[in-house]
Coordinates of C-alpha atoms in Angstrom, one line a residue:
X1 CA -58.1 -61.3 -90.9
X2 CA -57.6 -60.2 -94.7
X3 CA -56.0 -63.3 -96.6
X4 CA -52.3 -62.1 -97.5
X5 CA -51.8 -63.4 -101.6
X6 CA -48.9 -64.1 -103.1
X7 CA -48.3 -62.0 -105.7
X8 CA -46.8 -64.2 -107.9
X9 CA -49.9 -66.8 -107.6
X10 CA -51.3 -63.7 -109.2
X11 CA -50.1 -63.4 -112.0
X12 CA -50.3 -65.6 -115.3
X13 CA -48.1 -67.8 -115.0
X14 CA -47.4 -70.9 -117.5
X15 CA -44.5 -73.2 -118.6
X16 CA -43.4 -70.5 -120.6
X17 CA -43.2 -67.5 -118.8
X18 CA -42.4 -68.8 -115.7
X19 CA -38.6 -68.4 -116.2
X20 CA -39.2 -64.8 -116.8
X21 CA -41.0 -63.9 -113.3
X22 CA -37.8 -66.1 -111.8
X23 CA -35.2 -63.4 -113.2
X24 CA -37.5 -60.8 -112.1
X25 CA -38.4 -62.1 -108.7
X26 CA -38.5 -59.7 -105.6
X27 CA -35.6 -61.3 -104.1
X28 CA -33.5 -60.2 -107.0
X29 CA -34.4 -56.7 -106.9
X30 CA -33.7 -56.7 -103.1
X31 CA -30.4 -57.8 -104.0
X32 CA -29.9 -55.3 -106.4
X33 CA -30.7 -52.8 -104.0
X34 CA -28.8 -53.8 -101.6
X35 CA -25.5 -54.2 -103.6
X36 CA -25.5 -58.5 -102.7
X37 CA -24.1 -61.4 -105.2
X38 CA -25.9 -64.3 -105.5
X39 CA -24.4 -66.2 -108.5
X40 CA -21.5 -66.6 -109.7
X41 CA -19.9 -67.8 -113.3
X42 CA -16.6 -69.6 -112.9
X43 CA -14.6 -70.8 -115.5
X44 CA -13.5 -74.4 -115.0
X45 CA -11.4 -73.6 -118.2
X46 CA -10.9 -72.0 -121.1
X47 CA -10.7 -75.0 -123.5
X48 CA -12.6 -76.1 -125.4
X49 CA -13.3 -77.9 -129.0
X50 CA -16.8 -76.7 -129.9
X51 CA -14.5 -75.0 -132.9
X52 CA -17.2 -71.6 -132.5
X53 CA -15.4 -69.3 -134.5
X54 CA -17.2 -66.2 -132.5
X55 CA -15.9 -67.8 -129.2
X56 CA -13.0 -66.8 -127.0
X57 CA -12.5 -70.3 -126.5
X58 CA -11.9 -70.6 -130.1
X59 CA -9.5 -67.8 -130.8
X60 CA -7.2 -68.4 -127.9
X61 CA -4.9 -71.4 -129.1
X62 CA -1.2 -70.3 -127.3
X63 CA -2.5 -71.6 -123.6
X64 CA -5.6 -72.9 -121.7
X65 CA -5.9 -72.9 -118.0
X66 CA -7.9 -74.9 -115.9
X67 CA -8.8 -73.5 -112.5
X68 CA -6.8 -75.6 -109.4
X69 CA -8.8 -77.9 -107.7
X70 CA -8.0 -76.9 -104.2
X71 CA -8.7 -73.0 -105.1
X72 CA -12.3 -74.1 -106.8
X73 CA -12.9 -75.6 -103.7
X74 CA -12.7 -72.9 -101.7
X75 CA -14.1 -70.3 -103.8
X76 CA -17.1 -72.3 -103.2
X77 CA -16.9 -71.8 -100.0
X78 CA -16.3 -68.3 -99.9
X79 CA -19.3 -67.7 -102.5
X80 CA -21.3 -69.4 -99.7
X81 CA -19.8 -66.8 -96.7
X82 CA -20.7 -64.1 -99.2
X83 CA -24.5 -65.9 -99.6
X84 CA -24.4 -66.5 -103.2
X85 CA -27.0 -69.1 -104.1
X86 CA -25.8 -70.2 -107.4
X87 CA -22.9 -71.7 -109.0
X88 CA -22.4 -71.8 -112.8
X89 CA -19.8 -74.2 -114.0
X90 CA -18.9 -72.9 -117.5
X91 CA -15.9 -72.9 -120.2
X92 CA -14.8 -73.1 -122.0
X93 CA -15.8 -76.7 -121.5
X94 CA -16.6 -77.1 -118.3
X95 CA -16.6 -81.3 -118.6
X96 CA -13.1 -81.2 -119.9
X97 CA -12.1 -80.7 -116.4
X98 CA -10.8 -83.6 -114.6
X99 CA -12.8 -82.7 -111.6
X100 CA -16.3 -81.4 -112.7
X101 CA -18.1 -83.7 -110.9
X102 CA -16.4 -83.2 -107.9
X103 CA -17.4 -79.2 -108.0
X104 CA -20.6 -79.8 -108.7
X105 CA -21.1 -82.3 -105.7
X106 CA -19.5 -80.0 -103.2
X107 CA -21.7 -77.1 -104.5
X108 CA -24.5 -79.3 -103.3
X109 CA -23.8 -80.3 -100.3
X110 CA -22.9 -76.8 -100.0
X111 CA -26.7 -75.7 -100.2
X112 CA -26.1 -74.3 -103.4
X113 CA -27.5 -74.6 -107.0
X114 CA -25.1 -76.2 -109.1
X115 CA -25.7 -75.3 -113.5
X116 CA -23.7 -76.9 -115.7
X117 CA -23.1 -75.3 -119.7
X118 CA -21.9 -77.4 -121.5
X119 CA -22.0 -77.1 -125.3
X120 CA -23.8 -80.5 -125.2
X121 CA -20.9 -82.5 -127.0
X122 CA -19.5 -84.2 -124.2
X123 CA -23.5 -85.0 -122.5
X124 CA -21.9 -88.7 -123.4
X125 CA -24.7 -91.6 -121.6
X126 CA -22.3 -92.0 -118.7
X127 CA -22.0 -88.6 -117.4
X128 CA -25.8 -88.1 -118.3
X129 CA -26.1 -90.7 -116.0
X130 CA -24.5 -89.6 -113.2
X131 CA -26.0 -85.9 -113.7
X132 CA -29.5 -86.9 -113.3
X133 CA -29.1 -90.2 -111.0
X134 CA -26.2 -89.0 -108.5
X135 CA -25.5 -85.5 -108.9
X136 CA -29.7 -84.8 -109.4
X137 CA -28.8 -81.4 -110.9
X138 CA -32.7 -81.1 -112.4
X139 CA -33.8 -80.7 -108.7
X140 CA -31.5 -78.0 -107.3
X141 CA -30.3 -76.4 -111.0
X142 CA -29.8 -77.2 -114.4
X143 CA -28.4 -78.0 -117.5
X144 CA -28.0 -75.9 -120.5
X145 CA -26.6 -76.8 -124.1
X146 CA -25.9 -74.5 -127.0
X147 CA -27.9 -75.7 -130.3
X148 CA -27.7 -72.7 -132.0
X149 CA -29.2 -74.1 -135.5
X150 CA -30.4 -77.4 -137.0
X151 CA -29.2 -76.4 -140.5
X152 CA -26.1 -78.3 -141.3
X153 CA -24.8 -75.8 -143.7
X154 CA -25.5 -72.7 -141.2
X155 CA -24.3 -74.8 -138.2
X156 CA -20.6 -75.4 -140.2
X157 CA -20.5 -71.2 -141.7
X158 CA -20.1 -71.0 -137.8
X159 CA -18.0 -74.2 -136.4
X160 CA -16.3 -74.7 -140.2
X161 CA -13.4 -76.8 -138.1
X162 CA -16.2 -79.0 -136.4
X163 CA -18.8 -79.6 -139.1
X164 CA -19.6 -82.9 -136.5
X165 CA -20.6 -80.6 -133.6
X166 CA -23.9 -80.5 -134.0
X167 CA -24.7 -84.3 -134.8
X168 CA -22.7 -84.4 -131.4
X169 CA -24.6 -81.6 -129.4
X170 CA -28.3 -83.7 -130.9
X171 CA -26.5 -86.7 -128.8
X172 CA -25.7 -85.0 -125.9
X173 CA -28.7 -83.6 -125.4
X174 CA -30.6 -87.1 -126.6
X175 CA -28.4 -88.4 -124.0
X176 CA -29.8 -86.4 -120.8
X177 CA -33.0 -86.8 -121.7
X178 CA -33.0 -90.3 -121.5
X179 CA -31.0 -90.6 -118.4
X180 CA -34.2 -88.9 -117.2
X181 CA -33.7 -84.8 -117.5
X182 CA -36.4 -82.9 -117.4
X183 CA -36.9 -81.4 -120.9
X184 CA -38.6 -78.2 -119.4
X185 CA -35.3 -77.3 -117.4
X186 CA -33.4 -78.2 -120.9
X187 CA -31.5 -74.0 -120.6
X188 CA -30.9 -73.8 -124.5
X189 CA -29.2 -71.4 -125.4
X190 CA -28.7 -69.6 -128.9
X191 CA -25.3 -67.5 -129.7
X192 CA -27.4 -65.1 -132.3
X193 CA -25.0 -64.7 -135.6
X194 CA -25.4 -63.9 -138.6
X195 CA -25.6 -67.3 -140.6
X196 CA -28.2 -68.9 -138.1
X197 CA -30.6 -66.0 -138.6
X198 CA -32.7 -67.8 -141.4
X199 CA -33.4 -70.6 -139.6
X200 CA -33.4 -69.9 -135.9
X201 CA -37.6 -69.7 -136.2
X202 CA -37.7 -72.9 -137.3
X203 CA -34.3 -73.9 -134.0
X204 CA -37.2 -72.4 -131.7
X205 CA -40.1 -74.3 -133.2
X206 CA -38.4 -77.5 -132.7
X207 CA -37.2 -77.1 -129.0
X208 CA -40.4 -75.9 -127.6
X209 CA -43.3 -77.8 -129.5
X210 CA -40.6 -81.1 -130.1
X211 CA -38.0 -81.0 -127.1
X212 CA -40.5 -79.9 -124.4
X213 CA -38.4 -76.6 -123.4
X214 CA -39.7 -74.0 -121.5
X215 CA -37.4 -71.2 -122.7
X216 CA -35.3 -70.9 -124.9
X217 CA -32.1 -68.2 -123.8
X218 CA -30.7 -66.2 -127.3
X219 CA -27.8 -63.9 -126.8
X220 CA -26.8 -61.5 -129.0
X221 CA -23.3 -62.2 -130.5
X222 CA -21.0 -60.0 -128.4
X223 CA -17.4 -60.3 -129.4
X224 CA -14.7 -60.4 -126.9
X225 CA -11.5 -58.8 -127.2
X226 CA -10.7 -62.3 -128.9
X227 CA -12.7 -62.6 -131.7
X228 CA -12.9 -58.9 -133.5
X229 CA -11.7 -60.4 -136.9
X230 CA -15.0 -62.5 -137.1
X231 CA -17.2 -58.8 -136.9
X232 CA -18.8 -60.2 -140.3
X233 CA -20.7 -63.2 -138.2
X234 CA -22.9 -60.5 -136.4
X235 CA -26.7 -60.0 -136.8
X236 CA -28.3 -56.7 -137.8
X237 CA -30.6 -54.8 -134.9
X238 CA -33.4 -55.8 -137.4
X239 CA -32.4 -59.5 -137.2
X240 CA -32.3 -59.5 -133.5
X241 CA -35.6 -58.0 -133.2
X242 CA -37.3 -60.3 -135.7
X243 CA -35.4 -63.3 -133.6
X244 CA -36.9 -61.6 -130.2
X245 CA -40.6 -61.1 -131.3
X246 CA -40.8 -64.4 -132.9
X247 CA -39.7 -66.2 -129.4
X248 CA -42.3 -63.8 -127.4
X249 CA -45.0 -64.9 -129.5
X250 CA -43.7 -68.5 -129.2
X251 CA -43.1 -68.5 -125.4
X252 CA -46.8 -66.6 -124.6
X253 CA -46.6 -63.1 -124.3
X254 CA -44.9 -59.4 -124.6
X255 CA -43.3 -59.8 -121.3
X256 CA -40.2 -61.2 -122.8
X257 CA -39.5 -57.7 -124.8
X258 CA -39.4 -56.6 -121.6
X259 CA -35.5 -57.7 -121.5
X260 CA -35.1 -56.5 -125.1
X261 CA -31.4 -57.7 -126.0
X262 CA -29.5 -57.7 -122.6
X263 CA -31.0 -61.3 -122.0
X264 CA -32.2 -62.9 -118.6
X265 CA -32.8 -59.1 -117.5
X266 CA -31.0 -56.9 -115.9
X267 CA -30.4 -58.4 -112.7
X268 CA -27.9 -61.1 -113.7
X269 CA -25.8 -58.2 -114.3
X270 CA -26.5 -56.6 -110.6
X271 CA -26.5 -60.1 -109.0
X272 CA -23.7 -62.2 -110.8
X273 CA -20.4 -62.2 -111.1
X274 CA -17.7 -63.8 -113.5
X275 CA -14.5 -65.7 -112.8
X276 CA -12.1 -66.6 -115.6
X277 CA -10.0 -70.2 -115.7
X278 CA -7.0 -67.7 -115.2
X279 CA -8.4 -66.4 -112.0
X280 CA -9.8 -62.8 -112.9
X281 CA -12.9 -61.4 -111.8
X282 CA -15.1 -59.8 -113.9
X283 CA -17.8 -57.7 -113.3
X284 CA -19.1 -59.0 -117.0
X285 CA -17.8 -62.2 -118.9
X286 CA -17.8 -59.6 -122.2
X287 CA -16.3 -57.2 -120.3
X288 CA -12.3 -58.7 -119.4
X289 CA -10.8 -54.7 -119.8
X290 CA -12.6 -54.6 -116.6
X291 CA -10.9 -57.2 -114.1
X292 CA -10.8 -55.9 -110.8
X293 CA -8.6 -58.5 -109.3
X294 CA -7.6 -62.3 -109.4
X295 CA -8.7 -65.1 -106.9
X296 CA -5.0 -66.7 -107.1
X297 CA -3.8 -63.1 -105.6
X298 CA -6.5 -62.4 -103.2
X299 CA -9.3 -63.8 -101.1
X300 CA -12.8 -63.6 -103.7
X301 CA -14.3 -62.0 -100.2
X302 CA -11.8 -59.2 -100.2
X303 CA -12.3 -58.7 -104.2
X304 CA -15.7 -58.4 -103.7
X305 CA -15.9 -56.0 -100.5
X306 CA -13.7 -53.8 -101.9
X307 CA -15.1 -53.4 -105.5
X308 CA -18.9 -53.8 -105.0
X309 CA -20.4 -51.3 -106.8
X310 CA -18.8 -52.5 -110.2
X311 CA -19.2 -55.9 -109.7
X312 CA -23.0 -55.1 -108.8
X313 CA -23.1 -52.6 -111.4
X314 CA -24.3 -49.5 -109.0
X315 CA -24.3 -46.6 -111.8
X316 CA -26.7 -44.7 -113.7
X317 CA -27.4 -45.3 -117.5
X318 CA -27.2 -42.5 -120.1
X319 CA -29.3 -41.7 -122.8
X320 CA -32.4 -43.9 -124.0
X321 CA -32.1 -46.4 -121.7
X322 CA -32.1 -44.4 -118.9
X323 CA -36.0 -43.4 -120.2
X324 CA -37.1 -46.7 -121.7
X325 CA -40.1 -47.9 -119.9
X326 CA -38.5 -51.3 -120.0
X327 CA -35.9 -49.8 -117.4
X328 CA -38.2 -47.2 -115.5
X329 CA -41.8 -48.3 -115.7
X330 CA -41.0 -52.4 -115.8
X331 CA -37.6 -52.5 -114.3
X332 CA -36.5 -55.0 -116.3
X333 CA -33.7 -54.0 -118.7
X334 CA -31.7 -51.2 -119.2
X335 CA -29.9 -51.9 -121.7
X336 CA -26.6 -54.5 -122.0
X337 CA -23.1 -52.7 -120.8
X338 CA -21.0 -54.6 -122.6
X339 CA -22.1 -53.6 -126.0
X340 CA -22.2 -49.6 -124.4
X341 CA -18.7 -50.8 -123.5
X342 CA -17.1 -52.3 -126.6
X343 CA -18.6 -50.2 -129.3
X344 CA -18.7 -46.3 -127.0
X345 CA -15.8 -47.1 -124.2
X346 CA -18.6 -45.6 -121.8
X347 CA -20.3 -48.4 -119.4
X348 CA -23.2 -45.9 -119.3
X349 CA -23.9 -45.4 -122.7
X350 CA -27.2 -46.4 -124.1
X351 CA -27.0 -49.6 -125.9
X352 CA -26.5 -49.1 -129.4
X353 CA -27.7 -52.6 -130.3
X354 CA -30.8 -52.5 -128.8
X355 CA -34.0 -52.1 -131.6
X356 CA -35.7 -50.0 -128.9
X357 CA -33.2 -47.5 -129.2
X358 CA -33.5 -45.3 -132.0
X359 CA -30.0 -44.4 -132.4
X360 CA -29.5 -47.9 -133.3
X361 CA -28.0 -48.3 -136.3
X362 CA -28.9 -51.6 -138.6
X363 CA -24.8 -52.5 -138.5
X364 CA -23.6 -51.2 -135.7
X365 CA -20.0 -52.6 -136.0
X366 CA -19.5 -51.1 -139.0
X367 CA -18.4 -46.8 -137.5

């Protein structure tokens, strides 16, 4: 009988690209095509003090909400009737909520993967303790922790309110690792603006070859509805690509152009979904003109049934990215909605940030 391979086992796979066969597994592509969720992002709350002044978090100062205990409780249950595998705790803050620990426990015994993003300020020894030793995220999810520069001066052009933040976030993260985290499953992540472009080369040098991470995730700066009088923080096209390369070359190979600036490929657009503190779901966490219900009005199972093709993004692109071989040869990317979105108003626009595209323009906030 012929030996069946795995074809996975197949290809080259290291510390460093690993993380990109996982976004693009065969299971995730079945999902797409078959219109299923399988993570979703829910906002514990919307506070927090990282002082980012990009951040939604940051601009909003007349409320916060934190999501009800009860009604987090069974939204986890509910993602697991709708076969979700993954739950994201985010923020906001998401350890400013009285009863973090308590989600991320019953998402466990739930069978699910439990990610916690933090900023990494409040990764204080105790709860790094009780991540690694009771919770055990590292084997069924992971951490991540927004370091976004080790340049003092860059780091307070961004958080100018909390010029301590990044002393903090070295701690937090300090702090996990000694509790016993894994530093490959460390889920950096880079907000890419303006005043950290300089030096994030020398951010990615120093998490790989010094930290021990095994990717590092850098999203474009994408400002929210909340944020539009900070426009002069964003990076040029020619900055991103410059950022993008350098990590390819860093992390072992072209394959990560593959997801040119939509990030973690396409398929965490197909496959997640996005729940604010306030309730809303979102097909998009960049994309909040797009609610298509609230979870304190209606059942998340009925919100999803009935608007499934949004939240799973089933439409055609336009333009460029509908051609890119990164879209139809790889399947990969197709470019990132939100920024179609927010700068066209079309969903299926081609993605005017994206270097690949060469209607790009080098500031494309600017018209």
């Amino acid at each position: 009988m012929e030996k069946i391979l795995d074809p996975l086992k197949q290809k080259n796979i290291t510390r460093t690209t690993a993380w990109f066969y996982k976004f693009t597994a065969p299971s995730r592509k079945k999902a797409r095509d078959e219109k299923r969720i399988l993570m979703m992002d829910v906002e514990l709350t919307d506070k927090c003090f990282g002082g980012c002044i990009y951040c939604f978090a940051s601009a909003k100062t007349d409320s916060h909400f934190f999501i009800e205990r009860e009604r987090m409780f069974h939204l986890i249950d509910e993602a697991k009737e709708l076969g979700l595998r993954q739950v994201l705790l985010i923020g906001g803050e998401p350890l400013l909520h009285p009863d973090w620990y308590s989600f991320s426990r019953y998402t466990l015994d739930k069978g699910l993967r439990s990610v916690i993003c933090s900023t990494g300020d409040y990764y204080s020894k105790k709860i790094s303790r009780q991540i690694v030793n009771e919770l055990k995220v590292q084997e069924n999810g992971y951490c991540t922790i927004h370091i976004p520069t080790l340049n003092q001066s860059a780091f307070e052009k961004i958080c100018p309110t909390k010029p301590q933040g990044l002393k903090n976030r070295l701690r937090g993260l300090y702090n996990l690792l000694e509790a016993g985290y894994p530093p490959e499953k460390v889920y950096c992540q880079i907000v890419m603006v303006k005043p950290i472009m300089d030096t994030i080369e020398e951010t990615i040098d120093w998490l790989v070859d010094e930290i021990g991470v095994s990717f590092v995730v850098m999203y474009p700066c994408r400002i929210k509805v909340y944020a539009n009088e900070h426009l002069d923080v964003l990076p040029t096209v020619s900055q991103m690509k410059r950022a993008y390369e350098y990590r390819a070359r860093k992390l072992g190979g072209d394959i990560w152009l593959r997801m040119a600036d939509t990030e973690l490929t396409k398929f965490f657009c197909h496959n997640m979904i996005y729940i604010e503190a306030s309730g809303r779901v979102l097909p998009c966490g960049y994309l909040p003109q797009l609610a298509v219900g609230n979870i304190y009005h209606s059942s998340l199972v009925a919100i999803v049934d009935k608007n499934r093709d949004l939240l799973t993004h089933q439409f055609e692109v336009k333009g460029y990215c509908a051609q890119c071989e990164n879209n139809v040869k790889y399947d990969v990317c197709r470019g990132c909605r939100a920024h179609a979105y927010l700068y066209s108003g079309d969903l299926q626009a081609s993605d005017p940030c994206c270097w690949m595209n060469p209607e790009a323009k080098e500031k494309y906030w600017e018209d």
